[in-house]
Every structure is written in C-alpha cells, then in structure tokens.
C-alpha cells in the first residue's frame, strides 16, 4: 500500500516585491503592501517591512505565514541578545543571524525572500540579499520577490555597479543622494506594478540614516 | 486515512461550512455566515452555528471542517478560562485571540496536520475595532472587510465598492445581506439560513437565523443557453 500523500501544500506565495539600496550614509528599504493568493487580492494594506533593530530593517516577500514567523524569531533572538550583551545587534551581525535562522530550516524552508538593509558599524549603508535557505551576500542594492526579475536589471542599469571581476573589490554603494535613491525606488515600483500582477496598491519606503528612521508612502496602481 | 504505524493526519475535510463574510462598521464588527454543514456534495446539516462569541470582546466565524472548528472552540475555552482565572481586571482582546489562533494554525501546518479551517476573528476593545482572518496554512491579515472561501471571489468585490468607514448598523446589515444573497445564488454549498452577529464595545449579539428572499424568475435563468448553445 503506497503512502498517502497530502493533497495540500504547506506553502503558498503571497507575492509582492522588496527592494533595498545602500548609500554612503543612508539606506533605503522599500516594499509594496499587496498581499495576494492565486489570482485574488487578500488585502491591499499589509506591510512586508519589519524593523529588527535601530539600524537594521528587513523586507521579506513570499509566503506570509513563514515571513511572520521569521520576523518573530529574529526579534525574539534580538531581545535575548540585548539582554545578554547590553547593546543592540549590528547590521552585519543581524545579517549572519538571519542566514543561520534560514539554514536551520534547510529541510523545511521558510518560503521567504529577504533583503536586509541598514547602517553598518561605520555608519555606511549596507544591504544584504538572501535566498530562501540562507545563502547571503553584502551588496550595494538588491530586489527580491515577484517583481525582482523586472526590477533588478533596471537597478543594475541605473546604479552603475562596477564589475565584480575587478580587483581589488570595489564598493557597490551608490553615490546617489538620499532623495535621488528614494525617487529611483518610486520609479522602479511604478514600473514593476505595470507588469507584475502581484505588485501594486501602495509602496512603503523606510529610510535609515544617521538622524534615525523615516517612512514614506506612495500610491501604486490597484489593478 | 494513513495506515496504522504511520502518524495519522488530516488529508481532506469531511463536514464543511462555506463562506463567512465580515465587515467593520461604525460601532464594531458585523459578521455573517449561513448555517449549513455539507458532507461532500450533500447539504447534511442545516443548523450549524458557525459564529461564536469568544470572551468579552471577540467573535469567531469559521469555514471549513466543522469538527476542527469545534476543537478550536475547546482550545479557546481553555484560553479564556485561564485568562479569567488571573482575575486581574484584564481580558484578552481580539488582537490577542487572533494572534493565538494564528500561532495554533501555523504550528499545526508545520506538523503537516492542519486544522482545516479559514477563521474570521472580529472584535472591539477599548473603542478599537479589529477584524482579521487566518487560514489553515497560517496566512493571516487584518482589514476593514474579510471573507473566506468563495466569499473572497464573490463578496470582497462588492465590499470593495460599497464599504466605507461610517456604515450604520442598518447599512452594514444590508451590505452583508447583499453579499450573502450573491453567495446563495452562486455557491452550491450555501443554504438559505443566515446568521448575522454583531460585536460592539457593549458585547456580542447573535441574531436569530433568517432566510433571504430570492428571485428565480430572471429570464436568463429560464432559457440559459439561448444564443449560446453548449454554454451554461
């Protein structure tokens, strides 16, 4: 007698796109607020962005229940870290923690596609980009989620990243000003909304810099 | 079901309830569901209460497997009991109950043994209205109007057009009746025995069941394939 397989899946894709761009002394993290399932929209006003520490902000798209669980695990671990070390985690430390947390569930993954943005120990912007099982890399900018294939080539074109083949490794942090980077993010989402059915409704932008944290919103097409 | 020696787990539901629709209105939350429990394609049970009050501040509506809903009610009974036993003047609000349900549903999904339900949790506490949904794989969110199952396809579009912030009780009921009528016409597992409940700061009220007036004399129903043979 063959083993009966579950005819339901523990996963679903709730769609959406996330972007992060690192600057000389700021970091911009953005995501749309649409939550879908199949061809339905569940809600137009769901935030995919989670502030983990004063200096790190994570945006995640994919399967919403796993994203929520991941955010909870990370903020619980951060709380323990603060109790044990009497200080907040740095962004590179949080990046490693996120990677380890994802790999921990290597054989039943969190279906979450993350970008972590923030300020490193020197106050420079940093962006870390992940796959679902925790492989990560520090980059100058990244896009994840359903619109990433539309957004990433455009960011490559605009942010003029030097070739990774060059030695010594050149910093890919953008020379753009903060306002220019925010404008770029708005443009990029407006374009992704046109062609990706899972991206739209509203854009949430979080800007981290030396003076703290700021939020901006922009309406996107609702179709 | 799985053979002896393997862990038993849910593979498919048996007795199911169809859609639940809920909206925020001026004074709180309004929730509607029919009273049907289907056994596959048979409308087996016609007096199933699929909306129940939880504690002082919340209403829970469920679609999907009825036995799993009853199990959830047992979990919540225990939760509310312990909350009352603290006797500290504090009581679990809708946000807290929704969070608890989300964790329960997600944990069961992680064990590949889901509670086969889509739940709607609405309530008011300290003047703040809350309306959320959680389904069997743990997807959860809150919004001004929610629906489960076919309600997502048929009721949500109506609510997106006609819902607004300051609905009165009468307007809210009319809006919900409109949604339930469409579901009655188009969802084959709907029965014409509707229960509407409301929850406000004062508490929960479950109204007695009623039937919706339906009209079957539309000319399109009489000769449905005129002009398009082979269509439905």
Coordinates of C-alpha atoms in Angstrom, one line a residue:
Chain A
X1 CA 0.0 0.0 0.0
X2 CA 1.6 3.2 -1.1
X3 CA 2.0 6.0 1.4
X4 CA -0.9 8.5 1.0
X5 CA 0.4 11.9 0.1
X6 CA -1.1 15.1 1.4
X7 CA -3.0 16.7 -1.4
X8 CA -2.5 20.1 0.0
X9 CA 0.6 22.2 0.1
X10 CA 2.0 23.8 3.3
X11 CA 3.2 26.7 1.1
X12 CA 1.6 29.5 -0.8
X13 CA 3.0 32.5 -2.5
X14 CA 1.5 35.8 -1.3
X15 CA 3.5 37.8 -3.8
X16 CA 5.0 41.3 -3.6
X17 CA 8.4 42.9 -4.3
X18 CA 11.1 44.2 -2.0
X19 CA 14.0 46.5 -2.8
X20 CA 16.9 47.9 -0.8
X21 CA 19.5 50.4 -1.8
X22 CA 22.6 51.3 0.2
X23 CA 24.1 54.8 0.1
X24 CA 27.2 56.4 1.6
X25 CA 25.4 57.3 4.9
X26 CA 21.8 56.1 4.4
X27 CA 19.9 53.0 3.4
X28 CA 16.5 52.8 1.6
X29 CA 14.3 49.8 2.1
X30 CA 11.0 49.5 0.2
X31 CA 8.2 47.0 -0.4
X32 CA 4.7 47.1 -1.8
X33 CA 1.8 46.4 0.5
X34 CA -0.3 44.0 -1.6
X35 CA -1.0 40.5 -0.2
X36 CA -2.4 38.0 -2.8
X37 CA -3.2 34.4 -3.2
X38 CA -3.6 32.9 -6.6
X39 CA -5.5 35.4 -8.6
X40 CA -7.1 37.0 -5.6
X41 CA -6.0 40.0 -3.6
X42 CA -6.4 39.3 0.2
X43 CA -5.6 42.8 1.3
X44 CA -4.1 46.0 -0.1
X45 CA -2.5 47.2 3.1
X46 CA -0.1 44.7 4.5
X47 CA 3.4 45.7 5.5
X48 CA 6.3 43.4 4.5
X49 CA 8.8 45.6 6.3
X50 CA 10.0 44.8 9.8
X51 CA 12.3 46.9 11.9
X52 CA 14.6 44.5 13.7
X53 CA 17.0 46.9 15.4
X54 CA 17.6 50.7 15.4
X55 CA 20.0 50.1 12.5
X56 CA 18.5 47.2 10.5
X57 CA 15.3 46.8 8.6
X58 CA 14.2 43.7 6.8
X59 CA 11.8 43.4 3.9
X60 CA 10.5 40.0 3.0
X61 CA 8.2 38.6 0.4
X62 CA 7.0 35.1 -0.3
X63 CA 4.8 33.0 2.0
X64 CA 3.3 35.4 4.5
X65 CA 2.9 33.0 7.4
X66 CA 6.6 32.0 7.2
X67 CA 7.6 35.6 6.9
X68 CA 5.7 36.5 10.0
X69 CA 7.3 33.5 11.9
X70 CA 10.7 34.5 10.7
X71 CA 10.2 38.1 11.9
X72 CA 9.1 36.9 15.3
X73 CA 12.0 34.5 15.7
X74 CA 14.5 37.2 14.7
X75 CA 13.1 39.8 17.1
X76 CA 12.9 37.3 19.9
X77 CA 16.6 36.4 19.3
X78 CA 17.5 40.1 19.2
X79 CA 15.8 40.7 22.5
X80 CA 17.8 37.9 24.1
X81 CA 21.0 39.4 22.5
X82 CA 20.2 42.7 24.1
X83 CA 19.7 41.2 27.5
X84 CA 23.0 39.3 27.2
X85 CA 25.2 42.0 25.7
X86 CA 23.5 45.2 26.9
X87 CA 23.6 46.6 23.4
X88 CA 21.8 46.2 20.1
X89 CA 23.0 43.9 17.3
X90 CA 24.9 45.5 14.5
X91 CA 23.5 45.1 10.9
X92 CA 26.2 42.6 9.8
X93 CA 25.5 40.6 12.9
X94 CA 21.8 40.5 12.2
X95 CA 22.6 39.5 8.7
X96 CA 24.5 36.5 9.9
X97 CA 21.7 35.6 12.3
X98 CA 19.1 35.8 9.5
X99 CA 21.3 33.5 7.4
X100 CA 21.7 31.0 10.2
X101 CA 18.0 31.1 11.1
X102 CA 17.1 30.4 7.4
X103 CA 19.5 27.5 7.1
X104 CA 18.3 26.0 10.4
X105 CA 15.1 25.1 8.4
X106 CA 17.1 23.9 5.4
X107 CA 14.9 20.8 5.1
X108 CA 11.5 22.5 5.5
X109 CA 12.4 26.1 4.5
X110 CA 10.9 29.4 5.3
X111 CA 9.5 30.4 2.0
X112 CA 10.7 33.9 2.5
X113 CA 12.8 36.1 0.1
X114 CA 14.5 38.7 2.1
X115 CA 16.5 41.8 1.8
X116 CA 18.1 43.3 4.9
X117 CA 19.1 46.9 4.9
X118 CA 20.7 49.1 7.4
X119 CA 23.8 51.0 8.6
X120 CA 27.0 49.1 9.4
X121 CA 29.3 49.9 12.3
X122 CA 30.9 52.8 10.4
X123 CA 27.5 54.4 9.6
X124 CA 27.7 53.4 5.9
X125 CA 24.6 52.0 4.2
X126 CA 24.6 48.2 3.8
X127 CA 22.3 45.8 2.0
X128 CA 22.3 42.0 2.4
X129 CA 20.3 39.8 0.0
X130 CA 19.2 36.3 0.7
X131 CA 17.7 33.2 -0.9
X132 CA 15.1 31.0 1.0
X133 CA 17.7 28.8 2.7
X134 CA 20.1 31.5 3.9
X135 CA 22.8 32.0 1.3
X136 CA 23.6 35.7 1.5
X137 CA 25.9 38.4 0.3
X138 CA 26.5 42.0 1.1
X139 CA 25.7 44.1 -2.0
X140 CA 25.0 47.8 -2.8
X141 CA 21.4 47.2 -3.8
X142 CA 19.0 44.3 -4.3
X143 CA 15.5 43.3 -5.3
X144 CA 13.6 40.2 -4.2
X145 CA 10.1 38.9 -4.7
X146 CA 7.7 38.5 -7.6
X147 CA 8.8 41.7 -9.3
X148 CA 12.6 41.2 -8.7
X149 CA 13.2 40.0 -12.3
X150 CA 11.7 43.2 -13.6
X151 CA 13.4 45.5 -11.0
X152 CA 16.9 44.1 -10.7
X153 CA 18.1 44.7 -14.3
X154 CA 16.8 48.3 -14.1
X155 CA 18.7 48.9 -10.8
X156 CA 21.8 47.4 -12.5
X157 CA 21.5 49.9 -15.3
X158 CA 20.9 52.9 -13.0
X159 CA 23.3 52.2 -10.2
X160 CA 26.2 51.5 -12.4
X161 CA 27.6 48.8 -10.3
X162 CA 31.3 48.1 -11.1
X163 CA 32.2 44.7 -12.4
X164 CA 32.6 42.0 -9.8
X165 CA 35.6 40.8 -11.8
X166 CA 37.5 43.9 -10.9
X167 CA 40.2 43.6 -8.2
X168 CA 40.5 45.0 -5.6
X169 CA 36.8 44.6 -5.0
X170 CA 35.1 48.0 -5.5
X171 CA 32.4 49.2 -3.2
X172 CA 29.0 49.0 -4.9
X173 CA 27.4 51.5 -2.6
X174 CA 25.7 54.1 -4.7
X175 CA 27.0 57.7 -5.0
X176 CA 23.3 58.9 -5.3
X177 CA 21.9 61.2 -2.7
X178 CA 19.2 60.0 -0.4
X179 CA 16.4 61.9 -2.3
X180 CA 17.7 60.5 -5.6
X181 CA 17.7 57.0 -4.3
X182 CA 14.1 57.4 -2.9
X183 CA 13.0 58.7 -6.3
X184 CA 14.6 55.8 -8.0
X185 CA 12.8 53.4 -5.7
X186 CA 9.4 55.1 -6.6
X187 CA 10.1 54.9 -10.3
X188 CA 11.1 51.2 -10.1
X189 CA 8.0 50.2 -8.2
X190 CA 5.7 52.2 -10.6
X191 CA 7.2 50.2 -13.4
X192 CA 7.1 46.8 -11.7
X193 CA 3.4 47.4 -10.8
X194 CA 2.6 47.8 -14.5
X195 CA 3.8 44.3 -15.5
X196 CA 3.8 42.2 -12.3
X197 CA 0.2 41.3 -11.2
X198 CA 1.3 40.7 -7.6
X199 CA 2.9 44.1 -7.1
X200 CA 0.8 47.2 -6.5
X201 CA -1.7 49.1 -4.3
X202 CA 0.8 51.0 -2.1
X203 CA 4.5 51.4 -1.7
X204 CA 6.1 51.7 1.8
X205 CA 9.6 53.2 1.9
X206 CA 11.8 53.2 5.0
X207 CA 14.8 55.4 5.1
X208 CA 17.6 54.8 7.7
X209 CA 20.2 57.4 8.3
X210 CA 22.3 59.0 11.0
X211 CA 19.4 61.0 12.3
X212 CA 17.2 58.0 12.6
X213 CA 14.4 56.4 10.7
X214 CA 11.8 57.9 8.4
X215 CA 8.8 56.4 6.5
X216 CA 7.2 57.4 3.2
X217 CA 4.2 56.1 1.3
X218 CA 3.2 56.3 -2.3
X219 CA 0.1 55.0 -4.0
X220 CA 0.5 52.4 -6.8
X221 CA -1.9 51.1 -9.4
X222 CA -4.6 49.0 -7.8
X223 CA -5.3 46.8 -10.8
Chain B
X1 CA -6.6 7.8 6.1
X2 CA -3.0 6.8 6.6
X3 CA -2.3 3.2 7.6
X4 CA -1.6 2.0 11.2
X5 CA 2.1 2.6 12.1
X6 CA 2.3 5.9 10.3
X7 CA 1.2 9.1 12.0
X8 CA -2.4 9.9 11.4
X9 CA -3.0 13.3 9.9
X10 CA -5.7 15.3 8.1
X11 CA -5.8 14.6 4.4
X12 CA -9.2 16.1 3.5
X13 CA -12.1 17.6 5.2
X14 CA -15.4 15.8 5.8
X15 CA -18.1 18.1 7.1
X16 CA -17.5 21.6 5.9
X17 CA -19.0 25.1 6.3
X18 CA -19.0 27.5 3.4
X19 CA -18.1 31.2 3.4
X20 CA -18.0 33.7 6.3
X21 CA -18.2 37.4 5.5
X22 CA -17.4 40.2 8.0
X23 CA -17.1 44.0 8.0
X24 CA -16.2 46.8 10.3
X25 CA -18.9 49.3 10.8
X26 CA -19.4 52.4 12.9
X27 CA -19.9 50.7 16.3
X28 CA -17.9 47.5 15.8
X29 CA -17.9 44.3 13.7
X30 CA -20.7 42.6 11.7
X31 CA -20.3 39.0 10.7
X32 CA -22.5 36.7 8.6
X33 CA -22.5 33.0 7.8
X34 CA -25.0 30.5 6.7
X35 CA -25.9 27.6 8.9
X36 CA -25.0 24.8 6.5
X37 CA -22.7 21.8 7.2
X38 CA -22.0 20.0 3.9
X39 CA -20.9 16.3 3.8
X40 CA -19.2 16.4 0.4
X41 CA -21.9 17.4 -2.0
X42 CA -24.8 16.7 0.4
X43 CA -26.2 19.5 2.4
X44 CA -26.3 17.3 5.5
X45 CA -26.6 19.7 8.5
X46 CA -28.7 22.8 8.3
X47 CA -28.4 24.3 11.8
X48 CA -24.7 24.6 12.3
X49 CA -23.7 27.7 14.2
X50 CA -20.5 28.8 12.6
X51 CA -20.2 32.1 14.5
X52 CA -19.4 32.0 18.2
X53 CA -18.5 34.7 20.8
X54 CA -15.1 34.4 22.4
X55 CA -14.6 36.0 25.8
X56 CA -16.0 39.5 26.2
X57 CA -14.5 41.2 23.2
X58 CA -14.5 38.9 20.1
X59 CA -16.5 36.9 17.6
X60 CA -15.1 33.9 15.8
X61 CA -16.5 32.7 12.5
X62 CA -15.3 29.6 10.7
X63 CA -15.5 27.9 7.4
X64 CA -14.0 24.5 6.5
X65 CA -14.1 21.4 8.7
X66 CA -16.7 21.7 11.4
X67 CA -15.0 19.3 13.8
X68 CA -11.8 21.2 13.6
X69 CA -13.8 24.4 14.4
X70 CA -15.2 22.6 17.5
X71 CA -11.7 21.7 18.5
X72 CA -10.6 25.3 18.2
X73 CA -13.5 26.4 20.4
X74 CA -12.3 24.0 23.0
X75 CA -8.7 25.5 22.8
X76 CA -10.2 29.0 23.1
X77 CA -12.4 27.9 26.0
X78 CA -9.3 26.9 27.9
X79 CA -7.5 30.1 26.9
X80 CA -10.4 32.3 28.1
X81 CA -10.7 30.3 31.3
X82 CA -7.1 30.8 32.2
X83 CA -7.4 34.5 31.3
X84 CA -10.4 34.8 33.7
X85 CA -8.6 32.9 36.4
X86 CA -6.0 35.6 36.6
X87 CA -8.8 37.8 37.9
X88 CA -6.7 40.9 37.2
X89 CA -9.3 43.0 35.5
X90 CA -7.6 42.4 32.2
X91 CA -9.1 40.4 29.4
X92 CA -7.9 39.1 26.1
X93 CA -8.9 41.3 23.2
X94 CA -9.5 40.4 19.6
X95 CA -5.9 41.1 18.6
X96 CA -4.6 38.7 21.2
X97 CA -7.1 35.9 20.3
X98 CA -6.2 36.4 16.6
X99 CA -2.5 36.1 17.4
X100 CA -3.1 32.9 19.4
X101 CA -5.2 31.4 16.6
X102 CA -2.5 32.3 14.1
X103 CA 0.2 30.5 16.1
X104 CA -2.0 27.4 16.6
X105 CA -2.8 27.2 12.9
X106 CA 0.8 27.7 11.8
X107 CA 2.1 25.2 14.3
X108 CA -0.4 22.5 13.1
X109 CA 0.6 23.3 9.5
X110 CA 4.3 22.8 10.4
X111 CA 3.4 19.3 11.6
X112 CA 1.6 18.7 8.3
X113 CA -1.6 18.1 10.3
X114 CA -3.6 21.3 9.7
X115 CA -6.9 22.4 11.2
X116 CA -8.8 22.6 8.0
X117 CA -10.4 26.0 8.6
X118 CA -10.4 29.6 7.5
X119 CA -11.2 31.7 10.5
X120 CA -12.5 35.2 10.8
X121 CA -11.9 36.9 14.1
X122 CA -13.5 40.3 14.9
X123 CA -14.0 42.3 18.0
X124 CA -13.8 45.7 19.8
X125 CA -11.8 46.5 22.8
X126 CA -11.3 49.9 24.4
X127 CA -13.0 51.5 21.4
X128 CA -10.6 49.9 18.9
X129 CA -12.2 47.8 16.3
X130 CA -10.3 44.8 14.9
X131 CA -11.1 42.4 12.1
X132 CA -8.7 39.6 11.0
X133 CA -8.5 36.3 9.2
X134 CA -6.3 33.3 9.5
X135 CA -6.4 30.2 7.3
X136 CA -5.2 26.6 7.6
X137 CA -1.6 27.2 6.5
X138 CA -1.2 30.2 8.8
X139 CA -1.7 33.1 6.4
X140 CA -3.2 35.9 8.4
X141 CA -4.0 39.6 8.0
X142 CA -6.4 42.2 9.1
X143 CA -8.6 44.5 7.1
X144 CA -11.8 46.5 7.1
X145 CA -13.6 43.6 5.4
X146 CA -12.8 40.0 5.1
X147 CA -14.3 36.8 3.7
X148 CA -13.4 33.2 3.5
X149 CA -13.7 30.7 0.6
X150 CA -16.0 31.7 -2.2
X151 CA -16.7 34.9 -0.3
X152 CA -13.3 36.1 -1.4
X153 CA -14.4 35.8 -5.0
X154 CA -18.0 37.0 -4.7
X155 CA -18.3 39.2 -1.6
X156 CA -15.0 41.1 -1.4
X157 CA -15.5 42.9 -4.8
X158 CA -18.9 44.1 -3.6
X159 CA -17.4 45.2 -0.3
X160 CA -14.5 47.0 -2.1
X161 CA -17.1 49.0 -4.0
X162 CA -19.6 49.7 -1.2
X163 CA -17.8 49.6 2.1
X164 CA -17.0 52.9 3.8
X165 CA -15.7 53.9 7.2
X166 CA -19.0 55.1 8.8
X167 CA -21.5 52.4 8.0
X168 CA -24.5 52.4 10.3
X169 CA -25.8 49.1 11.7
X170 CA -28.7 49.0 9.2
X171 CA -26.4 49.8 6.2
X172 CA -24.0 47.2 7.4
X173 CA -26.6 44.5 7.6
X174 CA -28.0 45.4 4.1
X175 CA -24.5 45.2 2.7
X176 CA -23.9 41.8 4.3
X177 CA -27.3 40.6 3.1
X178 CA -26.3 41.6 -0.4
X179 CA -23.1 39.6 -0.2
X180 CA -24.9 36.5 1.3
X181 CA -27.5 36.7 -1.4
X182 CA -24.9 36.5 -4.2
X183 CA -23.3 33.6 -2.3
X184 CA -26.7 31.9 -2.0
X185 CA -27.2 32.2 -5.8
X186 CA -23.8 31.1 -6.8
X187 CA -22.2 28.9 -4.1
X188 CA -23.6 25.4 -4.3
X189 CA -22.8 24.6 -0.7
X190 CA -24.8 27.6 0.6
X191 CA -28.1 27.2 2.5
X192 CA -30.8 29.8 2.9
X193 CA -30.5 30.1 6.6
X194 CA -28.3 33.0 7.6
X195 CA -26.9 34.0 10.9
X196 CA -25.7 37.6 11.4
X197 CA -23.8 38.6 14.5
X198 CA -22.5 41.9 15.8
X199 CA -19.9 42.8 18.3
X200 CA -19.6 46.3 19.9
X201 CA -18.0 47.7 23.0
X202 CA -21.1 46.6 24.9
X203 CA -20.6 42.9 23.9
X204 CA -21.7 40.3 21.3
X205 CA -25.2 39.7 19.9
X206 CA -26.0 36.7 17.8
X207 CA -29.2 37.4 15.9
X208 CA -31.7 34.6 15.3
X209 CA -31.4 32.9 11.9
X210 CA -33.4 34.1 9.0
X211 CA -33.8 33.4 5.3
X212 CA -33.0 35.7 2.4
X213 CA -35.7 36.5 -0.2
X214 CA -34.6 35.1 -3.6
X215 CA -35.9 35.7 -7.1
X216 CA -35.6 32.9 -9.6
X217 CA -37.7 34.4 -12.4
X218 CA -34.9 36.1 -14.3
X219 CA -35.4 35.4 -18.0
X220 CA -31.7 34.4 -18.2
X221 CA -32.4 31.6 -15.7
X222 CA -35.3 30.3 -17.8
X223 CA -33.5 29.7 -21.0
X224 CA -29.9 29.9 -20.1
X225 CA -28.3 28.6 -23.3
X226 CA -30.3 30.8 -25.7
X227 CA -27.9 32.5 -28.1
X228 CA -25.0 30.3 -26.9
X229 CA -25.7 26.6 -27.2
X230 CA -23.4 24.5 -25.2
X231 CA -22.8 27.1 -22.6
X232 CA -24.2 27.2 -19.1

